[in-house]
Amino acid sequence: MSYKKLLMALVLVFSLTSCQVQDDIKPKQAEVKETTETNTDLKKYSAVFYDYFDTVTEFLVYANDEKEFDQYKEILEKDLKKYHQLFNTYDDFEGVNNIKTINDNAGKKPVKVDPSIIDLLEYSKYIYDVTDGKINMALGDLIGLWHDYREMSLADEKKAAIPSEEELKEAASHSDINQIEIDKKNNTVYIKDPDIKIDVGAAGKGYGIKKIVEDLKKAGLTHGIVSVGGDDVIIGENPAKYDGIWKVAIVNPDRKSDNPYASIIGLKDTTVVTSGDYQRFYEYNGEIYHHIIDPDTNYPSKYFRSVSVVHPNIELADALSTYLFTVDLETGRKVAKEFDAEVLWIDYDFNSYMTEGYENLEKKSED
């Protein structure tokens, strides 16, 4: 399976493919569909990056000329590299104290870090509180355990397995977020329990993209799209269309369906994030084991196949898409209303449920 490239005519691809994927082949999540209508003298440029956040990043810009586009592209790649390294859980980088550095020093000593890590961890504590502990950055040991089994199973089908109940119970027992001490004054982080590991997978990418887009807007970008894996930021209006609408197609998680899209919505100047059980997974004894773990069961969540969240704040949309994937529909609707988010849920029978506002976004795509 290969990455889909940007299509520069009728369809610009930011899509999540529906086939089984390994961790080193990262799919995308939504297609931004364009018509041949034009309402601008700006020129369209695009770029693709493969080296950051363990996924594919696609960048679409309407700019006056290539020089302007190159300026934005340079900012994007510089920031992608920065946050990829800082928020990395598995890799070391020379001269960089990152999340892995903090984890490696758990129970040993505080680690001095970049202020953005302090901000991210503070935000992660907020997300922990508003999700009643469901989204817990201290669950890194449990998440890492499933990650290791997935890696082993994908590398050799004969060795495919799932963690034992004893392993799961032990890993989950080291998840007290209060064991993580954040010193904002000195920019240090210390994990008191040596067996706790931080994982910022539910918020790190969204936080990084938020900071990246802030820098791009400061540099003058007013029309474009930044898509990092399943986190997509729609910047401004679509200058190629008189109504300014970007048409975004949410990919169908049903791999057997002839219809590649579950939904098409019309958006302006907002963000959309999709979490799905078809992103990173492996099969064992006929069961699918994906990467979104429910802390109530210590197993991959079984509520939905896909959850898409539309919200102006990419950082919040990123966390909400994960959280709503791990709770029932009734709870999810209450949370969506509380945070003023528009949501599409797709369950295991491929039934779709949506907020009223999401339905209106679908209608906008039909105009």
Short mmCIF file of C-alpha atoms in Angstrom, two decimals:
data_model
loop_
_atom_site.label_atom_id
_atom_site.label_comp_id
_atom_site.label_asym_id
_atom_site.label_seq_id
_atom_site.Cartn_x
_atom_site.Cartn_y
_atom_site.Cartn_z
CA MET A 1 0.00 0.00 0.00
CA SER A 2 1.38 3.46 -0.84
CA TYR A 3 0.53 6.99 0.22
CA LYS A 4 -2.06 8.81 -1.82
CA LYS A 5 -0.67 12.01 -3.27
CA LEU A 6 -2.37 15.35 -3.51
CA LEU A 7 -4.63 15.52 -6.51
CA MET A 8 -4.53 18.99 -7.94
CA ALA A 9 -7.67 19.05 -10.09
CA LEU A 10 -11.04 17.85 -8.84
CA VAL A 11 -9.94 16.17 -5.61
CA LEU A 12 -7.23 17.13 -3.19
CA VAL A 13 -6.59 14.10 -1.07
CA PHE A 14 -6.30 14.23 2.69
CA SER A 15 -7.84 10.76 3.04
CA LEU A 16 -7.66 7.91 5.47
CA THR A 17 -7.53 4.68 3.48
CA SER A 18 -9.76 1.82 4.56
CA CYS A 19 -7.30 -1.06 4.31
CA GLN A 20 -5.27 -2.61 7.09
CA VAL A 21 -2.18 -0.60 7.88
CA GLN A 22 1.03 -1.12 9.75
CA ASP A 23 2.49 1.48 12.09
CA ASP A 24 5.09 2.57 9.55
CA ILE A 25 2.46 3.23 6.86
CA LYS A 26 0.32 6.07 8.07
CA PRO A 27 -2.99 6.78 6.35
CA LYS A 28 -4.89 10.02 6.15
CA GLN A 29 -8.45 10.89 7.08
CA ALA A 30 -10.51 13.23 4.94
CA GLU A 31 -10.56 14.43 1.38
CA VAL A 32 -10.82 18.12 0.65
CA LYS A 33 -12.83 18.22 -2.56
CA GLU A 34 -12.52 21.16 -4.92
CA THR A 35 -14.49 22.20 -7.97
CA THR A 36 -13.16 23.84 -11.13
CA GLU A 37 -14.88 27.08 -10.11
CA THR A 38 -12.43 29.93 -9.60
CA ASN A 39 -12.80 33.24 -7.81
CA THR A 40 -9.20 34.29 -7.22
CA ASP A 41 -5.97 35.46 -8.81
CA LEU A 42 -4.02 33.60 -6.13
CA LYS A 43 -2.06 30.53 -7.16
CA LYS A 44 -2.38 27.12 -5.57
CA TYR A 45 0.70 25.36 -4.17
CA SER A 46 1.16 22.15 -2.20
CA ALA A 47 3.79 20.13 -0.36
CA VAL A 48 3.97 16.75 1.38
CA PHE A 49 6.17 15.76 4.35
CA TYR A 50 6.71 12.23 5.63
CA ASP A 51 9.16 12.57 8.52
CA TYR A 52 7.14 14.04 11.36
CA PHE A 53 4.65 12.79 13.97
CA ASP A 54 4.89 9.28 12.48
CA THR A 55 2.43 10.24 9.75
CA VAL A 56 2.04 12.12 6.49
CA THR A 57 1.65 15.90 6.53
CA GLU A 58 0.04 17.65 3.57
CA PHE A 59 0.06 21.39 3.03
CA LEU A 60 -2.14 23.32 0.61
CA VAL A 61 -1.73 27.07 0.18
CA TYR A 62 -3.20 29.82 -1.97
CA ALA A 63 -0.47 32.45 -2.34
CA ASN A 64 0.60 35.27 -4.63
CA ASP A 65 3.71 33.45 -5.85
CA GLU A 66 6.08 30.58 -5.15
CA LYS A 67 8.37 32.76 -3.03
CA GLU A 68 5.52 33.42 -0.61
CA PHE A 69 4.62 29.72 -0.54
CA ASP A 70 8.25 28.73 0.16
CA GLN A 71 8.22 31.05 3.16
CA TYR A 72 5.19 29.25 4.61
CA LYS A 73 6.63 25.84 3.78
CA GLU A 74 9.87 26.65 5.62
CA ILE A 75 7.95 27.72 8.72
CA LEU A 76 5.82 24.58 8.61
CA GLU A 77 8.72 22.16 8.33
CA LYS A 78 10.76 23.92 11.00
CA ASP A 79 7.84 23.74 13.45
CA LEU A 80 6.94 20.16 12.51
CA LYS A 81 10.49 19.08 13.32
CA LYS A 82 10.48 21.00 16.60
CA TYR A 83 7.26 19.54 17.98
CA HIS A 84 7.90 16.07 16.57
CA GLN A 85 11.10 15.92 18.57
CA LEU A 86 9.77 17.55 21.75
CA PHE A 87 6.63 15.42 22.05
CA ASN A 88 8.26 12.15 21.00
CA THR A 89 7.76 9.21 23.36
CA TYR A 90 9.96 6.62 21.66
CA ASP A 91 13.02 8.41 20.20
CA ASP A 92 15.96 10.42 21.52
CA PHE A 93 17.33 13.50 19.74
CA GLU A 94 20.69 15.07 20.38
CA GLY A 95 20.44 18.14 22.57
CA VAL A 96 16.68 17.74 23.10
CA ASN A 97 14.92 16.91 26.34
CA ASN A 98 11.58 15.47 25.27
CA ILE A 99 8.78 13.28 26.64
CA LYS A 100 11.01 10.21 26.39
CA THR A 101 13.69 11.99 28.42
CA ILE A 102 11.13 12.65 31.16
CA ASN A 103 10.02 9.01 31.12
CA ASP A 104 13.61 7.74 31.19
CA ASN A 105 14.22 9.77 34.34
CA ALA A 106 11.05 8.71 36.17
CA GLY A 107 11.84 8.13 39.83
CA LYS A 108 15.32 9.59 39.34
CA LYS A 109 15.33 13.34 38.83
CA PRO A 110 13.42 16.31 37.40
CA VAL A 111 14.06 17.10 33.74
CA LYS A 112 14.36 20.65 32.42
CA VAL A 113 12.26 21.00 29.27
CA ASP A 114 11.09 23.47 26.66
CA PRO A 115 8.18 25.67 27.88
CA SER A 116 5.93 24.14 25.21
CA ILE A 117 6.18 20.78 26.98
CA ILE A 118 5.11 22.45 30.22
CA ASP A 119 2.14 24.01 28.42
CA LEU A 120 1.18 20.69 26.82
CA LEU A 121 1.33 18.76 30.09
CA GLU A 122 -0.70 21.44 31.87
CA TYR A 123 -3.28 21.21 29.10
CA SER A 124 -3.23 17.40 29.37
CA LYS A 125 -4.09 17.72 33.05
CA TYR A 126 -7.04 19.92 32.11
CA ILE A 127 -8.19 17.31 29.58
CA TYR A 128 -7.87 14.64 32.26
CA ASP A 129 -10.18 16.63 34.52
CA VAL A 130 -12.86 17.38 31.91
CA THR A 131 -12.94 13.76 30.68
CA ASP A 132 -13.23 12.27 34.17
CA GLY A 133 -9.83 10.65 33.79
CA LYS A 134 -10.58 8.89 30.51
CA ILE A 135 -7.87 10.81 28.68
CA ASN A 136 -4.91 10.30 30.98
CA MET A 137 -1.36 11.17 29.96
CA ALA A 138 -0.10 8.91 32.79
CA LEU A 139 -1.36 5.80 30.95
CA GLY A 140 1.82 5.58 28.90
CA ASP A 141 2.83 2.21 30.36
CA LEU A 142 -0.48 0.62 29.33
CA ILE A 143 -0.50 2.29 25.91
CA GLY A 144 3.13 1.32 25.40
CA LEU A 145 2.35 -2.30 26.28
CA TRP A 146 -0.28 -2.50 23.53
CA HIS A 147 2.08 -0.70 21.15
CA ASP A 148 4.80 -3.29 21.75
CA TYR A 149 2.41 -6.19 21.16
CA ARG A 150 1.15 -4.55 17.98
CA GLU A 151 4.70 -4.06 16.71
CA MET A 152 5.59 -7.67 17.50
CA SER A 153 2.42 -9.04 15.90
CA LEU A 154 2.82 -7.02 12.71
CA ALA A 155 6.49 -7.96 12.40
CA ASP A 156 5.75 -11.69 12.60
CA GLU A 157 2.21 -13.10 12.32
CA LYS A 158 3.36 -16.33 13.99
CA LYS A 159 4.17 -14.33 17.12
CA ALA A 160 0.87 -12.42 17.13
CA ALA A 161 -0.57 -12.12 20.63
CA ILE A 162 -2.30 -9.79 23.07
CA PRO A 163 -1.10 -8.82 26.54
CA SER A 164 -2.04 -11.10 29.43
CA GLU A 165 -4.50 -9.93 32.08
CA GLU A 166 -1.61 -9.81 34.54
CA GLU A 167 0.41 -7.54 32.25
CA LEU A 168 -2.55 -5.26 31.64
CA LYS A 169 -3.38 -4.99 35.32
CA GLU A 170 0.22 -4.21 36.23
CA ALA A 171 0.63 -1.57 33.51
CA ALA A 172 -2.70 0.10 34.38
CA SER A 173 -1.76 0.24 38.07
CA HIS A 174 0.89 2.82 37.25
CA SER A 175 -1.33 5.62 35.98
CA ASP A 176 -1.70 8.16 38.78
CA ILE A 177 -1.47 11.54 37.06
CA ASN A 178 -0.72 13.17 40.42
CA GLN A 179 2.66 11.44 40.36
CA ILE A 180 3.67 13.84 37.58
CA GLU A 181 5.10 17.04 39.08
CA ILE A 182 5.19 20.08 36.80
CA ASP A 183 7.33 23.01 37.94
CA LYS A 184 6.33 25.94 35.73
CA LYS A 185 8.76 28.33 37.42
CA ASN A 186 11.83 26.20 36.66
CA ASN A 187 10.44 24.46 33.53
CA THR A 188 11.00 21.00 34.96
CA VAL A 189 8.96 17.79 35.00
CA TYR A 190 9.44 14.93 37.44
CA ILE A 191 7.61 11.59 37.59
CA LYS A 192 7.72 10.28 41.17
CA ASP A 193 6.62 6.72 40.29
CA PRO A 194 9.47 5.10 38.29
CA ASP A 195 6.98 2.87 36.46
CA ILE A 196 4.76 5.67 35.15
CA LYS A 197 5.27 6.80 31.57
CA ILE A 198 3.77 9.89 29.98
CA ASP A 199 1.92 9.51 26.67
CA VAL A 200 0.60 12.66 24.97
CA GLY A 201 -0.92 10.91 21.95
CA ALA A 202 -4.40 12.31 22.61
CA ALA A 203 -3.30 15.95 22.73
CA GLY A 204 0.31 16.36 21.57
CA LYS A 205 -0.30 16.49 17.85
CA GLY A 206 -3.23 18.87 18.21
CA TYR A 207 -1.21 21.18 20.45
CA GLY A 208 1.72 21.15 18.02
CA ILE A 209 -0.51 21.89 15.03
CA LYS A 210 -2.15 24.76 16.90
CA LYS A 211 1.25 26.38 17.48
CA ILE A 212 2.30 25.74 13.87
CA VAL A 213 -0.84 27.37 12.46
CA GLU A 214 -0.38 30.34 14.77
CA ASP A 215 3.09 30.85 13.29
CA LEU A 216 1.78 30.48 9.74
CA LYS A 217 -0.94 33.06 10.32
CA LYS A 218 1.57 35.47 11.87
CA ALA A 219 3.59 35.13 8.66
CA GLY A 220 0.55 36.15 6.63
CA LEU A 221 -1.13 32.91 5.55
CA THR A 222 -4.87 33.48 5.08
CA HIS A 223 -6.01 30.64 2.77
CA GLY A 224 -4.86 27.06 3.13
CA ILE A 225 -5.01 23.67 4.78
CA VAL A 226 -2.61 21.93 7.13
CA SER A 227 -3.28 18.20 7.45
CA VAL A 228 -1.16 16.17 9.85
CA GLY A 229 -2.46 12.62 9.77
CA GLY A 230 -6.07 12.91 10.87
CA ASP A 231 -5.82 16.43 12.24
CA ASP A 232 -6.84 19.00 9.62
CA VAL A 233 -6.88 22.78 10.02
CA ILE A 234 -8.88 24.76 7.46
CA ILE A 235 -7.33 28.25 7.34
CA GLY A 236 -9.74 30.93 6.16
CA GLU A 237 -12.05 30.57 3.19
CA ASN A 238 -11.54 28.69 -0.06
CA PRO A 239 -10.57 31.53 -2.44
CA ALA A 240 -11.28 29.38 -5.47
CA LYS A 241 -15.00 29.28 -4.66
CA TYR A 242 -17.44 32.17 -4.59
CA ASP A 243 -19.03 30.93 -1.36
CA GLY A 244 -15.63 30.29 0.26
CA ILE A 245 -16.57 26.74 1.25
CA TRP A 246 -14.08 23.89 1.44
CA LYS A 247 -15.82 20.54 0.87
CA VAL A 248 -14.38 17.88 3.15
CA ALA A 249 -15.18 14.20 2.68
CA ILE A 250 -14.95 11.94 5.74
CA VAL A 251 -13.72 8.52 4.69
CA ASN A 252 -15.96 5.50 5.21
CA PRO A 253 -14.50 3.06 7.78
CA ASP A 254 -16.37 0.19 6.11
CA ARG A 255 -13.65 -1.42 4.00
CA LYS A 256 -16.23 -3.49 2.09
CA SER A 257 -18.41 -0.57 1.04
CA ASP A 258 -18.48 0.71 -2.55
CA ASN A 259 -18.93 4.23 -1.18
CA PRO A 260 -15.55 5.60 -0.08
CA TYR A 261 -17.11 8.44 1.93
CA ALA A 262 -19.24 8.37 5.05
CA SER A 263 -20.03 12.09 4.87
CA ILE A 264 -19.23 15.30 2.99
CA ILE A 265 -19.30 18.60 4.88
CA GLY A 266 -18.79 22.25 3.98
CA LEU A 267 -16.30 24.13 6.17
CA LYS A 268 -14.66 27.53 6.58
CA ASP A 269 -11.86 28.51 8.95
CA THR A 270 -12.18 25.62 11.41
CA THR A 271 -10.69 22.20 12.15
CA VAL A 272 -11.76 18.58 11.77
CA VAL A 273 -10.22 15.55 13.48
CA THR A 274 -11.12 11.89 13.03
CA SER A 275 -10.26 9.00 15.33
CA GLY A 276 -10.80 5.49 13.99
CA ASP A 277 -10.13 1.84 14.76
CA TYR A 278 -8.71 1.33 11.26
CA GLN A 279 -5.69 3.61 11.71
CA ARG A 280 -3.22 1.47 13.64
CA PHE A 281 -4.27 -2.08 14.38
CA TYR A 282 -3.48 -5.74 14.09
CA GLU A 283 -5.51 -8.94 14.00
CA TYR A 284 -5.30 -11.80 16.46
CA ASN A 285 -7.64 -14.82 16.49
CA GLY A 286 -10.00 -12.99 14.16
CA GLU A 287 -10.28 -9.92 16.41
CA ILE A 288 -9.11 -6.40 15.58
CA TYR A 289 -6.93 -4.70 18.20
CA HIS A 290 -6.43 -0.99 17.50
CA HIS A 291 -4.47 1.78 19.23
CA ILE A 292 -7.18 3.70 21.14
CA ILE A 293 -7.25 2.16 24.62
CA ASP A 294 -10.22 2.44 26.99
CA PRO A 295 -8.85 2.82 30.54
CA ASP A 296 -12.07 1.34 31.94
CA THR A 297 -11.29 -2.03 30.34
CA ASN A 298 -7.55 -1.75 29.53
CA TYR A 299 -8.47 -2.94 26.02
CA PRO A 300 -9.04 -1.12 22.73
CA SER A 301 -12.34 0.75 22.86
CA LYS A 302 -15.35 -1.00 21.34
CA TYR A 303 -17.94 1.77 21.06
CA PHE A 304 -17.32 3.08 17.54
CA ARG A 305 -15.45 2.51 14.29
CA SER A 306 -14.94 6.23 13.68
CA VAL A 307 -15.56 9.56 15.38
CA SER A 308 -15.08 12.91 13.60
CA VAL A 309 -15.08 16.21 15.48
CA VAL A 310 -15.44 19.70 14.00
CA HIS A 311 -14.36 22.51 16.30
CA PRO A 312 -12.48 25.82 15.86
CA ASN A 313 -9.75 24.69 18.31
CA ILE A 314 -7.59 21.88 16.84
CA GLU A 315 -6.09 21.15 20.26
CA LEU A 316 -9.51 20.49 21.75
CA ALA A 317 -10.83 18.69 18.67
CA ASP A 318 -7.86 16.30 18.87
CA ALA A 319 -8.55 15.38 22.49
CA LEU A 320 -12.33 15.23 22.02
CA SER A 321 -12.14 12.84 19.07
CA THR A 322 -10.21 10.37 21.23
CA TYR A 323 -12.45 10.84 24.25
CA LEU A 324 -15.71 10.50 22.29
CA PHE A 325 -14.33 7.31 20.76
CA THR A 326 -14.15 5.79 24.26
CA VAL A 327 -17.61 6.66 25.62
CA ASP A 328 -21.18 5.76 24.67
CA LEU A 329 -23.29 7.87 22.34
CA GLU A 330 -25.47 9.40 25.06
CA THR A 331 -22.44 10.60 27.00
CA GLY A 332 -20.82 11.75 23.78
CA ARG A 333 -23.78 13.90 22.80
CA LYS A 334 -23.71 15.65 26.19
CA VAL A 335 -19.98 16.33 25.89
CA ALA A 336 -20.32 17.57 22.30
CA LYS A 337 -23.00 20.04 23.42
CA GLU A 338 -20.91 21.17 26.40
CA PHE A 339 -17.94 22.00 24.19
CA ASP A 340 -19.97 23.29 21.24
CA ALA A 341 -18.50 20.62 18.96
CA GLU A 342 -20.11 19.10 15.88
CA VAL A 343 -19.63 15.36 15.71
CA LEU A 344 -20.16 12.35 13.45
CA TRP A 345 -20.15 8.90 15.09
CA ILE A 346 -20.05 5.62 13.11
CA ASP A 347 -20.72 2.46 15.11
CA TYR A 348 -19.74 -1.17 14.55
CA ASP A 349 -22.76 -1.76 12.31
CA PHE A 350 -21.72 1.32 10.30
CA ASN A 351 -24.73 3.31 11.44
CA SER A 352 -24.09 7.05 11.51
CA TYR A 353 -25.13 9.45 14.25
CA MET A 354 -24.50 13.19 14.21
CA THR A 355 -25.16 16.41 16.04
CA GLU A 356 -27.67 18.83 14.56
CA GLY A 357 -24.90 21.24 13.67
CA TYR A 358 -23.03 18.51 11.83
CA GLU A 359 -26.14 17.86 9.73
CA ASN A 360 -26.11 21.54 8.77
CA LEU A 361 -22.47 21.21 7.68
CA GLU A 362 -23.50 18.38 5.38
CA LYS A 363 -26.18 20.62 3.89
CA LYS A 364 -23.59 23.34 3.24
CA SER A 365 -21.59 20.90 1.13
CA GLU A 366 -24.63 20.43 -1.10
CA ASP A 367 -24.99 24.12 -1.98
#
